[in-house]
Short mmCIF file of C-alpha atoms and ligand atoms in Angstrom, two decimals:
data_model
loop_
_atom_site.label_atom_id
_atom_site.label_comp_id
_atom_site.label_asym_id
_atom_site.label_seq_id
_atom_site.Cartn_x
_atom_site.Cartn_y
_atom_site.Cartn_z
CA MET A 306 -44.93 35.40 -17.34
CA ARG A 307 -41.91 35.44 -15.04
CA VAL A 308 -39.38 38.21 -15.36
CA LEU A 309 -35.99 38.62 -13.75
CA PHE A 310 -35.39 42.38 -13.74
CA VAL A 311 -31.74 43.26 -13.17
CA SER A 312 -30.63 46.77 -12.34
CA SER A 313 -27.73 48.42 -10.52
CA GLU A 314 -30.07 50.84 -8.74
CA ILE A 315 -33.66 50.61 -7.60
CA TYR A 316 -35.46 53.35 -5.67
CA PRO A 317 -35.67 53.58 -2.66
CA LEU A 318 -32.81 51.12 -2.05
CA ALA A 319 -30.23 52.97 -4.14
CA LYS A 320 -30.51 55.86 -6.57
CA THR A 321 -28.24 58.14 -8.57
CA GLY A 322 -30.74 59.03 -11.31
CA GLY A 323 -33.70 58.03 -13.44
CA LEU A 324 -32.64 54.38 -13.77
CA ALA A 325 -33.54 53.83 -10.12
CA ASP A 326 -37.00 55.36 -10.59
CA VAL A 327 -37.70 53.23 -13.66
CA SER A 328 -36.39 50.08 -11.98
CA ALA A 329 -38.87 50.60 -9.16
CA ALA A 330 -41.91 51.73 -11.11
CA LEU A 331 -41.85 49.55 -14.23
CA PRO A 332 -41.71 46.24 -12.31
CA ALA A 333 -44.52 47.45 -10.04
CA ALA A 334 -46.63 48.36 -13.09
CA LEU A 335 -45.90 44.95 -14.63
CA VAL A 336 -47.00 43.19 -11.45
CA GLU A 337 -50.30 45.08 -11.73
CA LYS A 338 -50.68 43.39 -15.11
CA GLY A 339 -50.19 39.93 -13.65
CA VAL A 340 -46.49 39.53 -14.44
CA GLU A 341 -44.38 37.80 -11.81
CA VAL A 342 -41.32 40.01 -11.40
CA ARG A 343 -38.26 39.44 -9.28
CA LEU A 344 -35.67 42.14 -8.92
CA LEU A 345 -31.92 41.65 -8.66
CA MET A 346 -29.42 44.32 -7.66
CA PRO A 347 -26.09 44.70 -5.86
CA GLY A 348 -26.16 44.45 -2.08
CA TYR A 349 -24.96 47.97 -1.29
CA PRO A 350 -24.98 48.45 2.49
CA GLU A 351 -27.81 51.02 2.38
CA ALA A 352 -29.87 48.72 0.15
CA LEU A 353 -29.43 45.73 2.45
CA ALA A 354 -30.27 47.86 5.46
CA ALA A 355 -33.47 49.19 3.87
CA THR A 356 -35.00 45.86 2.90
CA ALA A 357 -37.42 43.85 4.98
CA ASN A 358 -37.45 40.11 5.84
CA ARG A 359 -33.98 39.29 4.58
CA SER A 360 -32.92 35.66 4.24
CA SER A 361 -29.98 33.91 2.68
CA GLU A 362 -31.03 32.13 -0.52
CA ALA A 363 -27.71 30.80 -1.82
CA THR A 364 -24.01 31.09 -1.16
CA PHE A 365 -21.14 31.07 -3.64
CA THR A 366 -17.67 30.27 -2.36
CA ASP A 367 -16.09 31.74 -5.48
CA ILE A 368 -18.27 32.86 -8.34
CA ALA A 369 -16.50 32.98 -11.71
CA GLY A 370 -13.19 33.52 -9.94
CA ILE A 371 -14.35 36.95 -8.76
CA GLY A 372 -15.02 36.12 -5.14
CA ALA A 373 -17.38 34.81 -2.51
CA ALA A 374 -20.93 36.11 -2.43
CA ARG A 375 -24.31 35.44 -0.95
CA LEU A 376 -27.70 35.80 -2.59
CA VAL A 377 -30.01 37.53 -0.14
CA ALA A 378 -33.76 37.38 -0.67
CA ALA A 379 -35.85 40.26 0.66
CA HIS A 380 -38.80 42.48 -0.13
CA MET A 381 -38.96 46.06 -1.31
CA PRO A 382 -39.86 48.33 1.58
CA ASP A 383 -42.57 50.17 -0.36
CA THR A 384 -44.12 47.85 -2.95
CA GLY A 385 -43.29 44.55 -1.22
CA LEU A 386 -41.91 43.15 -4.51
CA PRO A 387 -39.41 40.33 -4.06
CA VAL A 388 -35.84 41.50 -4.50
CA TRP A 389 -32.56 39.60 -4.52
CA LEU A 390 -29.42 41.38 -3.44
CA VAL A 391 -25.92 40.20 -4.25
CA ASP A 392 -24.18 40.45 -0.91
CA CYS A 393 -20.44 40.67 -1.45
CA PRO A 394 -18.88 43.07 1.05
CA ALA A 395 -15.55 43.03 -0.79
CA MET A 396 -17.26 44.45 -3.89
CA PHE A 397 -20.27 46.40 -2.72
CA GLY A 398 -19.79 46.99 1.00
CA ARG A 399 -17.99 50.31 0.83
CA GLN A 400 -18.64 53.89 1.73
CA GLY A 401 -18.95 56.26 -1.19
CA GLY A 402 -21.07 56.28 -4.32
CA LEU A 403 -22.50 53.33 -6.21
CA TYR A 404 -19.95 53.68 -8.98
CA GLN A 405 -17.45 56.17 -7.60
CA ASP A 406 -15.52 56.87 -4.45
CA ALA A 407 -15.97 59.99 -2.36
CA THR A 408 -13.63 61.97 -4.63
CA GLY A 409 -15.72 61.17 -7.70
CA ALA A 410 -13.21 58.69 -9.18
CA ASP A 411 -14.66 55.46 -10.60
CA TRP A 412 -14.06 52.45 -8.35
CA PRO A 413 -11.05 50.75 -9.98
CA ASP A 414 -12.73 47.35 -9.85
CA ASN A 415 -16.08 48.33 -11.39
CA ALA A 416 -15.63 45.69 -14.10
CA GLN A 417 -15.35 42.91 -11.50
CA ARG A 418 -18.10 44.36 -9.31
CA PHE A 419 -20.70 44.35 -12.05
CA ALA A 420 -19.43 41.16 -13.69
CA LEU A 421 -20.23 39.55 -10.35
CA LEU A 422 -23.79 40.87 -10.52
CA ASN A 423 -24.13 39.40 -14.03
CA HIS A 424 -22.76 36.00 -13.05
CA VAL A 425 -25.21 35.71 -10.17
CA ALA A 426 -28.04 36.76 -12.49
CA ALA A 427 -26.97 34.16 -15.04
CA ARG A 428 -26.97 31.44 -12.37
CA ILE A 429 -30.53 32.37 -11.39
CA ALA A 430 -31.76 32.67 -14.96
CA GLY A 431 -30.00 29.53 -16.14
CA GLY A 432 -31.52 27.44 -13.37
CA ALA A 433 -28.18 26.64 -11.74
CA LEU A 434 -29.50 27.37 -8.24
CA ALA A 435 -32.13 25.31 -6.47
CA LEU A 436 -34.59 28.20 -6.36
CA LYS A 437 -37.74 26.60 -7.74
CA TRP A 438 -38.12 29.71 -9.88
CA ARG A 439 -36.88 30.40 -13.38
CA PRO A 440 -37.68 33.43 -15.49
CA ASP A 441 -39.19 33.37 -18.97
CA ILE A 442 -37.60 36.74 -19.63
CA VAL A 443 -34.43 38.32 -18.35
CA HIS A 444 -34.67 42.08 -18.52
CA ALA A 445 -31.22 43.63 -18.15
CA ASN A 446 -30.68 47.37 -17.82
CA ASP A 447 -27.75 49.53 -18.88
CA TRP A 448 -24.10 48.53 -18.98
CA HIS A 449 -24.10 47.22 -15.43
CA SER A 450 -26.03 44.15 -16.58
CA GLY A 451 -24.80 44.12 -20.18
CA LEU A 452 -22.80 40.90 -19.76
CA LEU A 453 -25.90 38.95 -18.80
CA PRO A 454 -27.25 38.24 -22.33
CA LEU A 455 -23.75 37.16 -23.31
CA LEU A 456 -23.39 34.80 -20.34
CA LEU A 457 -26.78 33.24 -21.05
CA GLU A 458 -26.02 32.85 -24.73
CA ALA A 459 -22.62 31.32 -23.95
CA GLY A 460 -24.15 28.99 -21.38
CA GLY A 461 -25.84 27.01 -24.17
CA GLY A 462 -28.90 24.88 -23.53
CA SER A 463 -32.30 26.30 -22.90
CA ARG A 464 -32.33 29.83 -21.60
CA PRO A 465 -34.87 32.59 -21.04
CA ALA A 466 -35.35 35.24 -23.71
CA THR A 467 -33.24 38.35 -23.07
CA LEU A 468 -34.20 42.00 -23.31
CA PHE A 469 -31.62 44.72 -22.83
CA THR A 470 -32.75 48.28 -22.15
CA ILE A 471 -30.41 51.18 -22.78
CA HIS A 472 -31.14 54.05 -20.41
CA ASN A 473 -28.15 56.09 -21.52
CA MET A 474 -25.69 55.33 -24.35
CA ALA A 475 -23.12 57.69 -22.86
CA TYR A 476 -22.34 55.35 -19.98
CA GLN A 477 -20.83 52.29 -21.61
CA GLY A 478 -18.96 50.38 -18.94
CA CYS A 479 -15.69 50.35 -20.91
CA PHE A 480 -12.70 48.80 -19.19
CA HIS A 481 -9.08 48.18 -20.04
CA SER A 482 -8.52 44.90 -21.85
CA SER A 483 -6.34 43.75 -18.94
CA SER A 484 -9.49 43.46 -16.81
CA LEU A 485 -10.78 40.73 -19.13
CA ASP A 486 -9.01 37.89 -17.35
CA GLY A 487 -10.85 38.51 -14.11
CA LEU A 488 -14.36 38.63 -15.51
CA GLY A 489 -15.08 34.95 -16.07
CA LEU A 490 -16.04 35.42 -19.74
CA PRO A 491 -15.61 32.95 -22.61
CA ASP A 492 -12.22 33.24 -24.35
CA ASP A 493 -13.50 34.06 -27.80
CA VAL A 494 -15.67 37.13 -27.18
CA PHE A 495 -12.97 39.79 -27.19
CA THR A 496 -13.29 40.57 -30.90
CA PRO A 497 -14.79 43.51 -32.82
CA ASP A 498 -17.80 41.28 -33.49
CA GLY A 499 -18.04 40.56 -29.76
CA ILE A 500 -17.44 42.87 -26.83
CA GLU A 501 -14.26 44.59 -27.93
CA PHE A 502 -14.67 48.33 -28.39
CA TYR A 503 -11.58 50.12 -29.69
CA GLY A 504 -9.31 47.89 -27.64
CA SER A 505 -11.43 47.99 -24.48
CA VAL A 506 -14.03 45.67 -23.03
CA SER A 507 -17.51 47.20 -23.38
CA PHE A 508 -20.32 45.91 -21.19
CA LEU A 509 -22.84 48.04 -23.09
CA LYS A 510 -21.76 46.54 -26.38
CA ALA A 511 -22.19 43.06 -24.90
CA GLY A 512 -25.79 43.88 -23.97
CA ILE A 513 -26.60 45.22 -27.42
CA ARG A 514 -24.78 42.47 -29.27
CA TYR A 515 -26.05 39.38 -27.42
CA SER A 516 -29.60 40.19 -26.30
CA ASP A 517 -32.64 38.95 -28.20
CA HIS A 518 -34.05 42.44 -28.30
CA VAL A 519 -32.87 45.93 -27.35
CA THR A 520 -35.07 48.76 -26.18
CA THR A 521 -34.30 52.28 -25.27
CA VAL A 522 -36.39 54.65 -23.26
CA SER A 523 -38.05 56.83 -25.89
CA PRO A 524 -38.91 56.46 -29.57
CA SER A 525 -36.89 59.56 -30.53
CA TYR A 526 -33.77 58.32 -28.72
CA ALA A 527 -34.19 54.95 -30.45
CA ARG A 528 -33.80 56.80 -33.75
CA GLU A 529 -31.05 59.14 -32.55
CA ILE A 530 -28.74 56.34 -31.41
CA LEU A 531 -28.67 54.99 -34.96
CA THR A 532 -26.70 58.07 -36.00
CA PRO A 533 -22.97 58.70 -35.51
CA GLU A 534 -23.88 61.75 -33.42
CA GLY A 535 -26.11 59.85 -30.98
CA GLY A 536 -24.67 56.35 -31.13
CA CYS A 537 -21.52 57.00 -29.07
CA GLY A 538 -19.51 54.74 -31.37
CA LEU A 539 -22.04 51.90 -31.29
CA ASP A 540 -24.37 53.24 -34.00
CA GLY A 541 -23.01 50.74 -36.53
CA LEU A 542 -23.87 47.78 -34.32
CA LEU A 543 -27.24 49.31 -33.51
CA ARG A 544 -27.98 49.79 -37.21
CA ASP A 545 -27.12 46.12 -37.75
CA ARG A 546 -29.59 45.21 -35.01
CA ARG A 547 -32.15 47.75 -36.08
CA SER A 548 -34.92 45.21 -36.58
CA ARG A 549 -34.52 44.18 -32.94
CA LEU A 550 -34.43 47.70 -31.52
CA SER A 551 -37.39 49.71 -30.32
CA GLY A 552 -38.16 52.70 -28.14
CA ILE A 553 -40.66 52.64 -25.27
CA LEU A 554 -41.16 55.92 -23.44
CA ASN A 555 -40.59 55.79 -19.70
CA GLY A 556 -43.44 56.67 -17.40
CA ALA A 557 -43.68 58.75 -14.25
CA ASP A 558 -44.50 57.03 -11.00
CA TYR A 559 -47.55 58.98 -9.87
CA ARG A 560 -47.66 57.03 -6.60
CA LEU A 561 -44.63 59.10 -5.60
CA TRP A 562 -44.82 62.10 -7.88
CA ASP A 563 -48.29 63.56 -7.61
CA PRO A 564 -49.00 66.97 -6.08
CA THR A 565 -52.38 65.84 -4.81
CA CYS A 566 -50.77 63.39 -2.37
CA ASP A 567 -46.98 63.93 -2.37
CA ALA A 568 -45.72 62.92 1.09
CA TYR A 569 -42.98 65.57 1.08
CA LEU A 570 -45.21 68.61 0.55
CA LEU A 571 -46.73 70.86 3.18
CA ARG A 572 -49.68 71.61 0.92
CA HIS A 573 -51.24 69.61 -1.86
CA PHE A 574 -52.73 70.98 -5.05
CA SER A 575 -54.42 69.90 -8.26
CA PRO A 576 -55.26 71.33 -11.67
CA ALA A 577 -58.63 72.44 -10.25
CA ASP A 578 -57.11 74.21 -7.25
CA LEU A 579 -53.62 75.63 -7.56
CA SER A 580 -53.69 77.56 -4.28
CA GLY A 581 -51.50 74.94 -2.60
CA LYS A 582 -48.83 75.49 -5.25
CA ARG A 583 -48.60 79.16 -4.29
CA ILE A 584 -48.05 78.13 -0.66
CA CYS A 585 -45.42 75.59 -1.73
CA LYS A 586 -43.65 78.35 -3.65
CA ALA A 587 -43.60 80.67 -0.63
CA GLU A 588 -42.32 77.84 1.59
CA LEU A 589 -39.62 76.98 -0.91
CA GLN A 590 -38.48 80.59 -1.21
CA ARG A 591 -38.26 80.76 2.58
CA GLU A 592 -36.39 77.45 2.79
CA LEU A 593 -33.85 78.57 0.19
CA GLY A 594 -33.32 82.01 1.71
CA LEU A 595 -34.89 83.77 -1.26
CA PRO A 596 -37.30 86.71 -0.82
CA VAL A 597 -40.88 85.44 -0.56
CA ALA A 598 -42.18 87.11 -3.70
CA PRO A 599 -45.18 85.46 -5.37
CA GLU A 600 -44.87 87.59 -8.50
CA VAL A 601 -41.19 86.78 -9.19
CA PRO A 602 -40.84 83.73 -11.47
CA LEU A 603 -39.02 80.92 -9.66
CA VAL A 604 -36.97 78.87 -12.10
CA ILE A 605 -35.60 75.51 -10.94
CA TYR A 606 -32.62 73.62 -12.32
CA LEU A 607 -32.82 70.13 -10.81
CA SER A 608 -30.37 67.83 -12.43
CA ARG A 609 -27.25 65.80 -12.44
CA ILE A 610 -24.57 68.43 -12.89
CA ALA A 611 -23.13 67.21 -16.14
CA GLU A 612 -22.41 68.39 -19.65
CA GLN A 613 -25.22 66.12 -20.85
CA LYS A 614 -27.58 68.40 -18.92
CA MET A 615 -25.89 71.53 -20.37
CA ALA A 616 -24.80 72.55 -16.87
CA ASP A 617 -21.82 74.33 -18.45
CA VAL A 618 -24.16 76.35 -20.68
CA VAL A 619 -26.45 77.20 -17.76
CA LEU A 620 -23.38 78.37 -15.80
CA ASP A 621 -22.19 80.56 -18.68
CA ALA A 622 -25.69 81.97 -19.06
CA LEU A 623 -26.24 82.69 -15.35
CA PRO A 624 -25.74 86.47 -15.65
CA SER A 625 -28.22 86.60 -18.54
CA ILE A 626 -30.76 84.38 -16.77
CA LEU A 627 -30.63 86.43 -13.59
CA ALA A 628 -30.68 89.73 -15.49
CA ARG A 629 -34.23 88.76 -16.43
CA GLY A 630 -35.27 89.29 -12.81
CA VAL A 631 -36.07 85.67 -12.01
CA GLN A 632 -35.11 83.66 -8.97
CA LEU A 633 -33.12 80.52 -9.78
CA ALA A 634 -32.93 77.50 -7.49
CA VAL A 635 -30.29 74.88 -8.32
CA LEU A 636 -30.19 71.38 -6.85
CA GLY A 637 -27.65 69.02 -8.32
CA LYS A 638 -24.72 66.73 -7.92
CA GLY A 639 -22.19 65.61 -10.46
CA GLN A 640 -19.06 66.83 -12.18
CA ALA A 641 -16.77 68.39 -9.54
CA ASN A 642 -15.55 71.35 -11.64
CA LEU A 643 -19.11 72.36 -12.56
CA GLU A 644 -20.35 71.92 -8.98
CA HIS A 645 -17.47 74.17 -7.91
CA ARG A 646 -18.49 76.89 -10.37
CA PHE A 647 -22.10 76.84 -9.11
CA ARG A 648 -20.92 77.10 -5.51
CA ASN A 649 -18.60 79.99 -6.28
CA LEU A 650 -21.17 81.95 -8.26
CA ALA A 651 -24.01 81.64 -5.75
CA PRO A 652 -22.85 84.51 -3.47
CA LEU A 653 -22.79 86.93 -6.43
CA TRP A 654 -26.60 87.01 -6.60
CA PRO A 655 -27.82 86.86 -3.00
CA GLY A 656 -31.59 86.79 -2.87
CA GLN A 657 -31.79 85.65 -6.47
CA LEU A 658 -29.71 82.51 -6.81
CA ALA A 659 -29.92 79.57 -4.38
CA VAL A 660 -27.54 76.67 -4.96
CA ARG A 661 -27.72 73.34 -3.17
CA ILE A 662 -25.04 70.88 -4.22
CA GLY A 663 -25.80 67.32 -3.18
CA TYR A 664 -28.50 64.74 -3.44
CA ASP A 665 -31.76 65.52 -1.66
CA GLU A 666 -34.84 63.53 -2.67
CA GLN A 667 -37.28 65.52 -0.53
CA LEU A 668 -36.01 68.89 -1.71
CA ALA A 669 -36.39 67.62 -5.29
CA HIS A 670 -40.12 67.16 -4.61
CA ARG A 671 -40.42 70.58 -2.99
CA LEU A 672 -38.66 72.20 -5.94
CA GLN A 673 -41.06 70.58 -8.38
CA ALA A 674 -43.99 71.76 -6.29
CA GLY A 675 -42.81 75.31 -5.56
CA GLY A 676 -41.15 76.16 -8.87
CA ASP A 677 -42.82 78.00 -11.74
CA ILE A 678 -40.47 76.90 -14.51
CA LEU A 679 -38.16 73.89 -14.87
CA LEU A 680 -35.04 74.70 -16.85
CA HIS A 681 -34.15 71.34 -18.36
CA PRO A 682 -31.82 71.70 -21.29
CA SER A 683 -29.95 68.62 -22.45
CA ARG A 684 -27.44 67.99 -25.20
CA PHE A 685 -29.01 64.54 -25.44
CA GLU A 686 -31.73 62.95 -23.33
CA PRO A 687 -32.70 59.28 -23.58
CA CYS A 688 -36.03 59.97 -21.88
CA GLY A 689 -35.77 62.26 -18.88
CA LEU A 690 -38.10 61.89 -15.93
CA THR A 691 -37.60 65.30 -14.38
CA GLN A 692 -39.68 67.01 -17.06
CA LEU A 693 -42.43 64.38 -16.65
CA TYR A 694 -42.61 65.18 -12.94
CA ALA A 695 -42.53 68.93 -13.64
CA LEU A 696 -45.51 68.60 -15.99
CA ARG A 697 -47.50 66.89 -13.24
CA TYR A 698 -46.65 69.68 -10.76
CA GLY A 699 -47.55 72.51 -13.16
CA THR A 700 -43.92 73.64 -13.26
CA LEU A 701 -43.69 74.39 -16.93
CA PRO A 702 -40.61 72.84 -18.51
CA ILE A 703 -38.17 74.51 -20.86
CA VAL A 704 -36.54 71.65 -22.73
CA ARG A 705 -34.37 71.05 -25.74
CA ASN A 706 -35.92 69.34 -28.74
CA VAL A 707 -34.10 66.07 -28.29
CA GLY A 708 -34.78 62.45 -27.28
CA GLY A 709 -37.49 61.86 -24.72
CA LEU A 710 -37.85 65.60 -24.14
CA SER A 711 -39.22 65.92 -27.69
CA ASP A 712 -41.53 62.99 -27.03
CA SER A 713 -43.03 64.41 -23.85
CA VAL A 714 -43.24 68.22 -24.03
CA VAL A 715 -45.36 70.09 -26.58
CA ASP A 716 -44.07 73.56 -27.36
CA PHE A 717 -46.21 76.59 -26.63
CA ASN A 718 -46.21 78.76 -29.67
CA ASP A 719 -48.64 81.62 -30.15
CA GLU A 720 -48.65 81.09 -33.86
CA SER A 721 -49.17 77.37 -33.83
CA LEU A 722 -52.52 75.67 -33.75
CA ARG A 723 -51.20 73.28 -31.13
CA THR A 724 -51.75 75.71 -28.30
CA GLU A 725 -54.54 73.56 -26.93
CA MET A 726 -52.03 70.76 -26.43
CA ALA A 727 -49.00 72.82 -25.44
CA THR A 728 -47.32 71.93 -22.16
CA GLY A 729 -44.00 73.79 -22.14
CA PHE A 730 -41.30 75.52 -24.15
CA VAL A 731 -39.03 73.70 -26.55
CA PHE A 732 -35.84 74.98 -28.19
CA ASP A 733 -33.59 73.45 -30.83
CA GLU A 734 -29.94 74.44 -30.65
CA PRO A 735 -27.81 73.32 -27.68
CA ASP A 736 -26.65 76.82 -26.84
CA ALA A 737 -27.35 79.67 -24.44
CA LEU A 738 -29.01 81.88 -27.02
CA ALA A 739 -31.68 79.33 -27.92
CA MET A 740 -32.24 78.49 -24.25
CA LEU A 741 -32.61 82.17 -23.31
CA ARG A 742 -35.07 82.73 -26.15
CA ALA A 743 -37.20 79.91 -24.78
CA LEU A 744 -36.90 81.43 -21.31
CA ASP A 745 -38.08 84.76 -22.71
CA ARG A 746 -41.11 83.08 -24.28
CA ALA A 747 -41.88 81.45 -20.94
CA LEU A 748 -41.51 84.71 -19.03
CA ALA A 749 -43.73 86.55 -21.49
CA LEU A 750 -46.46 84.01 -20.86
CA TYR A 751 -45.86 84.12 -17.11
CA ARG A 752 -46.86 87.77 -17.22
CA LYS A 753 -50.29 86.69 -18.48
CA PRO A 754 -51.61 84.77 -15.44
CA MET A 755 -54.74 83.42 -17.14
CA ALA A 756 -52.82 82.00 -20.07
CA TRP A 757 -50.12 80.66 -17.74
CA ARG A 758 -52.64 78.82 -15.61
CA LYS A 759 -54.24 77.35 -18.71
CA LEU A 760 -50.91 75.93 -19.79
CA GLN A 761 -50.25 74.68 -16.25
CA ARG A 762 -53.53 72.79 -16.26
CA GLN A 763 -52.80 71.27 -19.66
CA ALA A 764 -49.39 70.16 -18.42
CA MET A 765 -50.80 68.72 -15.19
CA GLN A 766 -53.45 66.78 -17.05
CA SER A 767 -51.09 65.15 -19.53
CA ASP A 768 -50.76 61.50 -18.65
CA PHE A 769 -47.35 59.85 -18.54
CA GLY A 770 -48.28 57.11 -16.07
CA TRP A 771 -46.66 53.69 -16.46
CA GLU A 772 -49.83 51.96 -17.62
CA THR A 773 -49.25 52.44 -21.37
CA SER A 774 -45.52 51.78 -21.28
CA ALA A 775 -45.87 48.69 -19.09
CA SER A 776 -48.38 47.29 -21.61
CA ARG A 777 -45.83 47.82 -24.36
CA TYR A 778 -43.13 45.99 -22.40
CA LEU A 779 -45.53 43.16 -21.69
CA ALA A 780 -46.43 42.86 -25.39
CA LEU A 781 -42.74 42.73 -26.18
CA TYR A 782 -42.06 40.09 -23.49
CA ARG A 783 -44.88 38.00 -25.00
CA ARG A 784 -43.44 38.25 -28.48
CA LEU A 785 -39.98 37.33 -27.24
CA THR A 786 -41.17 34.31 -25.28
CA LEU A 787 -43.34 33.16 -28.17
CA ALA A 788 -40.36 33.44 -30.43
CA GLY A 789 -38.31 31.26 -28.08
CA PRO A 790 -34.76 31.87 -26.98
CA ALA A 791 -33.02 29.97 -29.74
CA GLY A 792 -33.14 32.93 -32.10
CA GLU A 793 -34.79 31.27 -35.05
CA GLY A 794 -38.23 32.09 -33.71
CA ILE A 795 -37.13 35.62 -33.04
CA ALA A 796 -36.31 36.05 -36.70
CA ARG A 797 -39.76 34.65 -37.47
CA CYS A 798 -41.54 37.35 -35.54
CA GLN A 799 -39.38 40.21 -36.80
CA ALA A 800 -42.04 41.29 -39.21
CA GLY A 801 -44.19 42.16 -36.22
CA PHE A 802 -41.61 44.46 -34.65
CA ALA A 803 -42.01 48.16 -35.14
CA ASP A 804 -39.02 49.80 -36.72
CA ALA A 805 -37.22 51.77 -34.00
CA ALA A 806 -40.36 52.97 -32.22
CA GLU A 807 -42.55 50.55 -30.30
P1 LIG B 1729 -30.91 61.22 -15.33
O1 LIG B 1729 -31.33 59.83 -15.04
O2 LIG B 1729 -30.24 61.41 -16.65
O3 LIG B 1729 -30.11 61.85 -14.22
P2 LIG B 1729 -33.76 61.83 -15.27
O4 LIG B 1729 -34.48 63.12 -15.51
O5 LIG B 1729 -34.19 60.68 -16.07
O6 LIG B 1729 -32.22 62.15 -15.43
O7 LIG B 1729 -33.92 61.40 -13.73
C1 LIG B 1729 -33.38 62.17 -12.71
C2 LIG B 1729 -33.95 61.69 -11.40
O8 LIG B 1729 -33.00 62.00 -10.37
C3 LIG B 1729 -35.23 62.39 -10.99
O9 LIG B 1729 -35.95 61.55 -10.10
C4 LIG B 1729 -34.72 63.63 -10.24
O10 LIG B 1729 -35.66 64.15 -9.34
C5 LIG B 1729 -33.55 63.02 -9.50
N1 LIG B 1729 -32.45 63.92 -9.16
C6 LIG B 1729 -31.49 64.40 -9.98
N2 LIG B 1729 -30.61 65.13 -9.27
C7 LIG B 1729 -31.03 65.11 -8.00
C8 LIG B 1729 -30.53 65.68 -6.78
N3 LIG B 1729 -29.43 66.40 -6.75
N4 LIG B 1729 -31.21 65.44 -5.64
C9 LIG B 1729 -32.34 64.70 -5.67
N5 LIG B 1729 -32.86 64.14 -6.76
C10 LIG B 1729 -32.20 64.34 -7.92
#
């Protein structure tokens, strides 16, 4: 089984969020199962610089009218997996973010940038390059590679089967219709039945509409996106394609996120011996300029600063959170106005509130290790990895009952019989009151050290490794390749597809 795995970010070459973690860990888990995976991503300068044994595999003088590019072959610095990078300095060789400039504004040519990635992927997958390698499956991820199933379908002839994974419906890659001319797409696709979305071009819609199968990253989210509330305008199309939609829960990469061997921690710890966690907490308090107080609950908020993550609600609730006598450590990056509010509020609670705005991978690990409670509310959450990591580190998560959070955290409730399985605190409504009630339940348990430690151990022992999820992807790849790319076979094997949840 040969898989071309296309993603706009892959850790450690480039990362803005969970997509990068998944794009690193899932291919590695598939390789463990004997799958031959090759990765493809944009050649951002930091990604090119971080790869080993680079060589030029192909050159394009002008690909699809977008520009000149080079296909660079290299290996991942950690796993050694083969990775191709699309080297096009005019598109990817710039200082700033992957998708935005330093001021937070989207790059104006994002449509062309990612169309280029898709065209290169289509050349590889369609066998147009003399590479001596063709995939059986093309696995495209999020809007950045949404045009790929369309390009392969439009290319005619024999093509690999296509799987499109939605990591977040809220990011759709919608562009003004005037960008259409420069994308090298067939003339007839800009229709409501194609990639037109309320007058714009939608890369996400293209991925959903033209792929052989669509997955999303948790069974609950797979159901939620079928509703007007969760479907971000594409629920109708998703309902039409319901028989080809399933949810596979993401995993956590325990090679990187495991407190028994985490490279970024001063002390390691395990469910059997939590003494190292207490040392990590003291170190973290020191590092953040908070009083070193073992008895004070240390709550962490580690997140993209966005309304999706209820950052606005957390900000509004700050006085109430801190009135409960906790310490709160915030690490995040995102929406400028919300970042600004966090920065401005930090000095009001010296010794209680520590705010770090920016992206800091190592501090993220130290927060997970030293924190007592992860505050992880979300208005919607396709899967969420942060709570999976928190579980492993015995940092008990407070999460909203939505998407992958519902699928991964079991609520602690004194009255329920599920206490033996409980791993955190779950609340329903997306508001401050519900979140604070969950915080109160957590703090009440924190005051009972024996019970707290029991819950910590249960959380740390829950297994969200990639093994199970990678097996599910592999089973799906097999079904798709058996069905054949022409579509008729796919219809044949529909009966075998689980409805919404894999
Ligand atoms: P999303 O992909 O929606 O942002 P996830 O929970 O799926 O959320 O994944 C978030 C990933 O990004 C985790 O690996 C988390 O540790 C990391 N992360 C988020 N914000 C930061 C930050 N400011 N600094 C370092 N890592 C961060």
